[in-house]
mmCIF file of N, CA, C and O in Angstrom:
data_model
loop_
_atom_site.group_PDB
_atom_site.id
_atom_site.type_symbol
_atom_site.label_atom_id
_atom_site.label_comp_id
_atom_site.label_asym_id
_atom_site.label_seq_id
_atom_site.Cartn_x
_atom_site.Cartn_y
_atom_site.Cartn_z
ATOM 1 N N UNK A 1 77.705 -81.004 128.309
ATOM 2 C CA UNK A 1 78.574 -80.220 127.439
ATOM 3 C C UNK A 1 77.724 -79.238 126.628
ATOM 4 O O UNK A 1 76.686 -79.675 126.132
ATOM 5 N N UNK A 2 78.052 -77.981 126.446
ATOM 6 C CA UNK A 2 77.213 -76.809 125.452
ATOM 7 C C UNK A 2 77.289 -77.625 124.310
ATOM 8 O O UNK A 2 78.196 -78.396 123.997
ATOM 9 N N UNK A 3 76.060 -77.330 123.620
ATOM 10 C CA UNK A 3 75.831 -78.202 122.478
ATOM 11 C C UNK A 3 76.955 -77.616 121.109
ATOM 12 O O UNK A 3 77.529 -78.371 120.325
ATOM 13 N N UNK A 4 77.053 -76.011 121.115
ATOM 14 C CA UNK A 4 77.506 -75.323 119.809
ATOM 15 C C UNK A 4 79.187 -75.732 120.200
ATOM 16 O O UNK A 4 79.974 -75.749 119.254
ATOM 17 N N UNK A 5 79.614 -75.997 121.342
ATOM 18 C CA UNK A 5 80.954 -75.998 121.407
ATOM 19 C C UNK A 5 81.020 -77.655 120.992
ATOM 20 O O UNK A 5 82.183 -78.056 120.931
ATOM 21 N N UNK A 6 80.273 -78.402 120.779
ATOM 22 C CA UNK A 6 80.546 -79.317 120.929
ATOM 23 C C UNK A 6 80.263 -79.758 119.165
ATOM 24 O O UNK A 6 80.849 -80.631 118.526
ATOM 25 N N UNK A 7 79.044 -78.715 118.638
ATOM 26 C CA UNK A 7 78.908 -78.873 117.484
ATOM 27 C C UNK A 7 80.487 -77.998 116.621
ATOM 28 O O UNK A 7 80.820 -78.354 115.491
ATOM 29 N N UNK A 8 81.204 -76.982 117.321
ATOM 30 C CA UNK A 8 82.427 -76.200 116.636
ATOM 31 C C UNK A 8 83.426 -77.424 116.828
ATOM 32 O O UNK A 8 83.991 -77.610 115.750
ATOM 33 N N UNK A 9 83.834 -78.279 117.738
ATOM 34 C CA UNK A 9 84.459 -79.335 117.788
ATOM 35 C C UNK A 9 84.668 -80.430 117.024
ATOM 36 O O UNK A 9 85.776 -80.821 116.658
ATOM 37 N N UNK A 10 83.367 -81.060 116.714
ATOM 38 C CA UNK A 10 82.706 -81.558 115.174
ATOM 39 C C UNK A 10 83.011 -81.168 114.145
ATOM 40 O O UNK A 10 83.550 -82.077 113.513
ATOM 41 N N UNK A 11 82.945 -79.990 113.435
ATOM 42 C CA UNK A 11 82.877 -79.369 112.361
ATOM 43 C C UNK A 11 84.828 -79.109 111.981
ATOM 44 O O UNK A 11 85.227 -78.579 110.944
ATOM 45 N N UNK A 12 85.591 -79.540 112.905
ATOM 46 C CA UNK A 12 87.196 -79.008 113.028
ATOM 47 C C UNK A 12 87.418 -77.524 112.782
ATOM 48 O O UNK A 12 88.246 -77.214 111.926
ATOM 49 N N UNK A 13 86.664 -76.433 113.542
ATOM 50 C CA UNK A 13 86.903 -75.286 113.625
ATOM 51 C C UNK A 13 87.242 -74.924 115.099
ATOM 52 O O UNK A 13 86.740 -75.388 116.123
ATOM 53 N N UNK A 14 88.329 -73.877 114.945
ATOM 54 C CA UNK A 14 88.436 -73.503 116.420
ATOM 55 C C UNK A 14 87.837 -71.893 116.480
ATOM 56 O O UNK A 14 87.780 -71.082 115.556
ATOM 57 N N UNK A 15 87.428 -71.739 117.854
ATOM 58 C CA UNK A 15 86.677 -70.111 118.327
ATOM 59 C C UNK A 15 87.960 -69.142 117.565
ATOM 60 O O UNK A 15 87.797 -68.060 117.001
ATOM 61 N N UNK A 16 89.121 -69.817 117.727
ATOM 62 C CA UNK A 16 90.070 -68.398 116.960
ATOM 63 C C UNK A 16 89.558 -67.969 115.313
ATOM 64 O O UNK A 16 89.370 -66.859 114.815
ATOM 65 N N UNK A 17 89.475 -68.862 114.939
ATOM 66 C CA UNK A 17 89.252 -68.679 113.069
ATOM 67 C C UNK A 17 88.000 -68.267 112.543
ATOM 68 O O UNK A 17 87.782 -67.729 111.457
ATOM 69 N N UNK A 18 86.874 -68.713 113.811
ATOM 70 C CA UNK A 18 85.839 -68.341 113.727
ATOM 71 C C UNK A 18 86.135 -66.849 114.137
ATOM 72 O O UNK A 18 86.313 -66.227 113.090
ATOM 73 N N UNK A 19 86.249 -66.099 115.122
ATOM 74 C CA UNK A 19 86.671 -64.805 115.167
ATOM 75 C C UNK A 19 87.403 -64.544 113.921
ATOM 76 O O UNK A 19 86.735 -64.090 112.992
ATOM 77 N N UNK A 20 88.213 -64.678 113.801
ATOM 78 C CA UNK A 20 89.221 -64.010 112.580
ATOM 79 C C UNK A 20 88.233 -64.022 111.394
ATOM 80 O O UNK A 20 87.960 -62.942 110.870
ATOM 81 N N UNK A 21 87.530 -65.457 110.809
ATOM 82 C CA UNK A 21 86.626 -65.148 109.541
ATOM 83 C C UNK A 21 85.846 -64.305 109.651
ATOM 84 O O UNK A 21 85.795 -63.504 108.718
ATOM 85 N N UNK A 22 84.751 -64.080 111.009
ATOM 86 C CA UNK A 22 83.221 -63.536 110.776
ATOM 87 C C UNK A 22 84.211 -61.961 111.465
ATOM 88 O O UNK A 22 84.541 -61.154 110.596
ATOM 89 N N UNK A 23 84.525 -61.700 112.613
ATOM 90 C CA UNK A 23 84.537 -60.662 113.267
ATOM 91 C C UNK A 23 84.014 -60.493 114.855
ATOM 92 O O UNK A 23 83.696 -59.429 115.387
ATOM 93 N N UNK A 24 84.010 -61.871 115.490
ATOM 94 C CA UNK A 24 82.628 -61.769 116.331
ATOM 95 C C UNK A 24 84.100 -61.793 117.234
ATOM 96 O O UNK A 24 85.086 -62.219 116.634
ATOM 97 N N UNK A 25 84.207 -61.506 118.149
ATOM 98 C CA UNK A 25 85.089 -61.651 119.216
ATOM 99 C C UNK A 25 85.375 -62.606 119.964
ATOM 100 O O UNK A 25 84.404 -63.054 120.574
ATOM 101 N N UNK A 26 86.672 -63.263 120.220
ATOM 102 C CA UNK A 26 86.757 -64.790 121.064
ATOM 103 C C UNK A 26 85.969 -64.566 122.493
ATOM 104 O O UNK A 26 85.467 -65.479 123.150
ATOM 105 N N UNK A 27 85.962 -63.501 122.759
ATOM 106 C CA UNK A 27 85.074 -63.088 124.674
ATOM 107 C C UNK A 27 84.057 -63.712 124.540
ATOM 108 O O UNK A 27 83.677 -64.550 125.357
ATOM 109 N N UNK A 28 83.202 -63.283 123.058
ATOM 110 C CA UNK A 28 81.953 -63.357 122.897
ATOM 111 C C UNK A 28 81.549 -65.105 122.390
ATOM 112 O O UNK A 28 80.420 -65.543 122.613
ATOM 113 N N UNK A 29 82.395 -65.785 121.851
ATOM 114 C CA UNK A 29 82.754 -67.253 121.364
ATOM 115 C C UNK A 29 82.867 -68.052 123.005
ATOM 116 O O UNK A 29 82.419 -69.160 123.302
ATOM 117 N N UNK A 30 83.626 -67.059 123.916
ATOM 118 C CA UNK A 30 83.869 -67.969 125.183
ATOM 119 C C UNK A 30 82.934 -68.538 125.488
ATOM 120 O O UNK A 30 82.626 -69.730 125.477
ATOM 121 N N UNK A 31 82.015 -66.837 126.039
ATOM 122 C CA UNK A 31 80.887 -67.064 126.529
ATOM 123 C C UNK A 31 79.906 -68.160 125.915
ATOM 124 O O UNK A 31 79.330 -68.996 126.612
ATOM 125 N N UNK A 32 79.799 -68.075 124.722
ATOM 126 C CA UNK A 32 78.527 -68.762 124.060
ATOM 127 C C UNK A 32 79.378 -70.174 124.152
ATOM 128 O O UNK A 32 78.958 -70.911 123.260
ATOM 129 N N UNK A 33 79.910 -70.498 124.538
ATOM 130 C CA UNK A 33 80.706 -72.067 124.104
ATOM 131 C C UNK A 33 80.751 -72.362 126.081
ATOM 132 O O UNK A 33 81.325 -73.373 126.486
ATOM 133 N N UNK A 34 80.163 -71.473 127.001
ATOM 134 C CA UNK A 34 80.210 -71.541 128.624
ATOM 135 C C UNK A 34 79.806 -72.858 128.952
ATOM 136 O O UNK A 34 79.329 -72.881 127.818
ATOM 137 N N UNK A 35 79.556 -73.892 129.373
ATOM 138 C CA UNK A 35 79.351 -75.259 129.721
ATOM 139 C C UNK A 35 77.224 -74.778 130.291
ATOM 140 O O UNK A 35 76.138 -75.336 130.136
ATOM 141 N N UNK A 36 77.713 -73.499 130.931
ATOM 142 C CA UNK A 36 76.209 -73.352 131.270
ATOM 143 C C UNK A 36 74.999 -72.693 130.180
ATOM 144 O O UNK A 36 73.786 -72.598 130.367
ATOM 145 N N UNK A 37 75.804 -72.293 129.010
ATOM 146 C CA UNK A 37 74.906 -71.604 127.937
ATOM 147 C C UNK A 37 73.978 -72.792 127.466
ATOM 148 O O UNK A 37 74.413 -73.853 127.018
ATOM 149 N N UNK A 38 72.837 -72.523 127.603
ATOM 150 C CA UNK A 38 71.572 -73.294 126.628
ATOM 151 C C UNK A 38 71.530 -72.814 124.898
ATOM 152 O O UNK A 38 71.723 -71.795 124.236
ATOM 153 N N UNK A 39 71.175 -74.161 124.690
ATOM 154 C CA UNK A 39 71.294 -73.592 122.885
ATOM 155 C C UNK A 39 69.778 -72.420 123.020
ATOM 156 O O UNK A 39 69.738 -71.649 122.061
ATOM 157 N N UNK A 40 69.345 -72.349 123.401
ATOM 158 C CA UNK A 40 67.659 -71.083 123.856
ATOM 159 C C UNK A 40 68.656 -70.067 123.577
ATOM 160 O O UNK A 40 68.886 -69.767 122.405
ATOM 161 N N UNK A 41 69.429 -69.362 124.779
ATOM 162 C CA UNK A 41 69.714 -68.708 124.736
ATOM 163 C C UNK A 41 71.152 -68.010 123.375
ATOM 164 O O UNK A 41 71.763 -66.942 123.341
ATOM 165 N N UNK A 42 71.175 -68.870 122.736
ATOM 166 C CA UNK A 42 72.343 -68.522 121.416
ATOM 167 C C UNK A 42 71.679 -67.140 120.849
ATOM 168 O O UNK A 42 70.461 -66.970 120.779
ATOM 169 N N UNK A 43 72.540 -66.295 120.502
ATOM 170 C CA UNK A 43 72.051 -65.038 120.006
ATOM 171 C C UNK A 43 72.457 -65.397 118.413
ATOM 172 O O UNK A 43 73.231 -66.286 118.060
ATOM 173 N N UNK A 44 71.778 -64.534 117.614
ATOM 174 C CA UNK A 44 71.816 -64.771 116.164
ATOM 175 C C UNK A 44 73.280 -64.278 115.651
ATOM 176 O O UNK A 44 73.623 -64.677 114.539
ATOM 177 N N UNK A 45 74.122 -63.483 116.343
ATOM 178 C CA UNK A 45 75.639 -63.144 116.170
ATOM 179 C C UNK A 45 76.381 -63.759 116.207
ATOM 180 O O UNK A 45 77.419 -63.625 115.559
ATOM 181 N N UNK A 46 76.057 -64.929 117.202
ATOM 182 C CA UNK A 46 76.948 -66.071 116.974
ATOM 183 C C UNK A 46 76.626 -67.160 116.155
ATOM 184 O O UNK A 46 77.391 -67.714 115.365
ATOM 185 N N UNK A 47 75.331 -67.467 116.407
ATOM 186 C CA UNK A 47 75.160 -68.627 115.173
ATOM 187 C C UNK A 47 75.640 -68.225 113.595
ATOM 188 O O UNK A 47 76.061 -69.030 112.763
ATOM 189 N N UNK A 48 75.468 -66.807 113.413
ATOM 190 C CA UNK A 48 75.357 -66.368 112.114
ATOM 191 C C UNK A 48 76.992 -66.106 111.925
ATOM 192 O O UNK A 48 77.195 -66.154 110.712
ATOM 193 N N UNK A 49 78.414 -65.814 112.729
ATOM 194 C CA UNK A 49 79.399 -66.525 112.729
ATOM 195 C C UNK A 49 80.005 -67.635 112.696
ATOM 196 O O UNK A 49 81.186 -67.571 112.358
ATOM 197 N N UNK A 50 79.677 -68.419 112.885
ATOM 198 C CA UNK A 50 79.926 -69.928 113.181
ATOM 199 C C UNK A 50 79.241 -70.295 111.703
ATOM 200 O O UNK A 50 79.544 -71.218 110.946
ATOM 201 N N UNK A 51 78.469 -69.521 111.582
ATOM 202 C CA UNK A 51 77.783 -70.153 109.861
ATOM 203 C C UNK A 51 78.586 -69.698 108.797
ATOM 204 O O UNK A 51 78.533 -70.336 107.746
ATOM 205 N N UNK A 52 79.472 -68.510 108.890
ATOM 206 C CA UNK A 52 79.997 -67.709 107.725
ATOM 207 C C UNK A 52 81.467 -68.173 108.430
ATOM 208 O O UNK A 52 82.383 -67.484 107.982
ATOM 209 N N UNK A 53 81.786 -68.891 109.143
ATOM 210 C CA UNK A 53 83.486 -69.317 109.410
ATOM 211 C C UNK A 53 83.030 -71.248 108.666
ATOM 212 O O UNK A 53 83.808 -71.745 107.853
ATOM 213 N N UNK A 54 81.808 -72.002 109.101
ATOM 214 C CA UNK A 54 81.622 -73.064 108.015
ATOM 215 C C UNK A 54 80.882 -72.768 106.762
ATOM 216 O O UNK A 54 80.451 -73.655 106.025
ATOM 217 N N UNK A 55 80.769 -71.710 106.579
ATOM 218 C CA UNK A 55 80.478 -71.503 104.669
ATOM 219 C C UNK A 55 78.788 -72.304 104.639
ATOM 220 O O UNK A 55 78.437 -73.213 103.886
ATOM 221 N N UNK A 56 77.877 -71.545 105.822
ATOM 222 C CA UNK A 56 76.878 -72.375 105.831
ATOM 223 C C UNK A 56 75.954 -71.243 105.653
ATOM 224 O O UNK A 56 76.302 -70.148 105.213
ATOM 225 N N UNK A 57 74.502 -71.627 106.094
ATOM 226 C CA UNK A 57 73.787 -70.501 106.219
ATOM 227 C C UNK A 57 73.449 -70.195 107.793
ATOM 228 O O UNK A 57 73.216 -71.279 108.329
ATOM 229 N N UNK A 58 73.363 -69.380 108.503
ATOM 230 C CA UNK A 58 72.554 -69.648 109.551
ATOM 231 C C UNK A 58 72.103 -70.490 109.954
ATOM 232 O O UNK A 58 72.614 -71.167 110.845
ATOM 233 N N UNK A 59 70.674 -70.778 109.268
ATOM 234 C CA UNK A 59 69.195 -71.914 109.147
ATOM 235 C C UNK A 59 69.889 -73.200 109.415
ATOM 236 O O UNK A 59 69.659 -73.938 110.373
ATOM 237 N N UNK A 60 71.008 -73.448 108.206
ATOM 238 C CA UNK A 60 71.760 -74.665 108.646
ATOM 239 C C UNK A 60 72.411 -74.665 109.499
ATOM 240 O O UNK A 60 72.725 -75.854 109.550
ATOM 241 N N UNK A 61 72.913 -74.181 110.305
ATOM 242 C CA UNK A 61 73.799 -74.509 111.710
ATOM 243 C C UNK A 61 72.466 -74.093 112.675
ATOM 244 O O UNK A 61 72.751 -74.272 113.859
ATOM 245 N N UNK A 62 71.383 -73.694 112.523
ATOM 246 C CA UNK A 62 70.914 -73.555 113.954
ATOM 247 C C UNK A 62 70.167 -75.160 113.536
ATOM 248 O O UNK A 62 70.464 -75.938 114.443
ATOM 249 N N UNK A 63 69.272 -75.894 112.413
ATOM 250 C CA UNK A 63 69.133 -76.814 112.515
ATOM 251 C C UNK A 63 69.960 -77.950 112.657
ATOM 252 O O UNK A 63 69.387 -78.814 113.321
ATOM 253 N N UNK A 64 71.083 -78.274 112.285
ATOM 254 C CA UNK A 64 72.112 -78.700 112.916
ATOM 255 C C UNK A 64 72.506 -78.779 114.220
ATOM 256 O O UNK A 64 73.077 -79.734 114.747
ATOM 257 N N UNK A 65 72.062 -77.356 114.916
ATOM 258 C CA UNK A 65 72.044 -77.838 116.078
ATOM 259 C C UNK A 65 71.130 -78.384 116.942
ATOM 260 O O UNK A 65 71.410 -79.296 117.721
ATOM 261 N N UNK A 66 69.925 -77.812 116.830
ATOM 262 C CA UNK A 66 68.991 -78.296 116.927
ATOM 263 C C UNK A 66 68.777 -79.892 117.318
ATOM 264 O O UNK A 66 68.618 -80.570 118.333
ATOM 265 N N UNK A 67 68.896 -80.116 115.546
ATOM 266 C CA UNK A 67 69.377 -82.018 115.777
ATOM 267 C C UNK A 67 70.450 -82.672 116.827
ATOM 268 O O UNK A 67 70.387 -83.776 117.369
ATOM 269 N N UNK A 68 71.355 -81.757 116.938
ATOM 270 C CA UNK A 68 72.746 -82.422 117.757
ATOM 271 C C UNK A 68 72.060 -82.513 119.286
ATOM 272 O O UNK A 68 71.946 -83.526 119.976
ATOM 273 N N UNK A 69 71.715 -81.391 119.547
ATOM 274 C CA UNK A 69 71.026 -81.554 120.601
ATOM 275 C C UNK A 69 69.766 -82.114 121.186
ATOM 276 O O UNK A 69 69.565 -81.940 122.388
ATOM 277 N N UNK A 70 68.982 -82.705 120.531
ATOM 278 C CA UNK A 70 67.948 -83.439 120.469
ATOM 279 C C UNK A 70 68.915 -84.952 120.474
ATOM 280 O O UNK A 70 68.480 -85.834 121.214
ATOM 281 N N UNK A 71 69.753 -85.154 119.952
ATOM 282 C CA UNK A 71 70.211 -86.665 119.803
ATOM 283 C C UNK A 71 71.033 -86.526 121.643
ATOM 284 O O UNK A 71 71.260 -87.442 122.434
ATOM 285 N N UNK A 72 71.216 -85.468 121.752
ATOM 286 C CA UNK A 72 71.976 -85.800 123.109
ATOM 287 C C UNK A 72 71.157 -86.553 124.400
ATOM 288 O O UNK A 72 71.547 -87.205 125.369
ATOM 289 N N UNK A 73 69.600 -86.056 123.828
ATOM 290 C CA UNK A 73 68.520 -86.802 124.869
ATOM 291 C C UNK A 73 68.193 -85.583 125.989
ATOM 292 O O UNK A 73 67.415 -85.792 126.920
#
């Protein structure tokens, strides 16, 4: 499972609200939430959405993910 879709799942946010808060486009939410996207490849547009739709910073959702994905093994 993509780790960030799985970390937006967690958090009870959906790709719609995240679009609607930050501005980033659901196309662009699809993609990054693709089953084949590596957290490597996350661009800073989306993490840095997903951070301003949970009222976070960046730093904290990419370490957050980070961790999530390290616990997956």
């Amino acid at each position: 499972m993509n780790i960030l879709k799985k970390y937006i799942d967690q958090n009870n946010v959906t790709k719609y609200q995240i679009s609607k808060l930050s501005g980033i486009s659901q196309m662009t939410l699809s993609h990054a939430t693709a089953d084949t996207k590596q957290l490597s490849n996350q661009t800073v547009k989306v993490i840095s959405a997903v951070a301003q739709a949970l009222g976070k910073t960046p730093r904290q959702v990419l370490d957050d993910l980070i961790k999530l994905e390290n616990s997956e093994g």
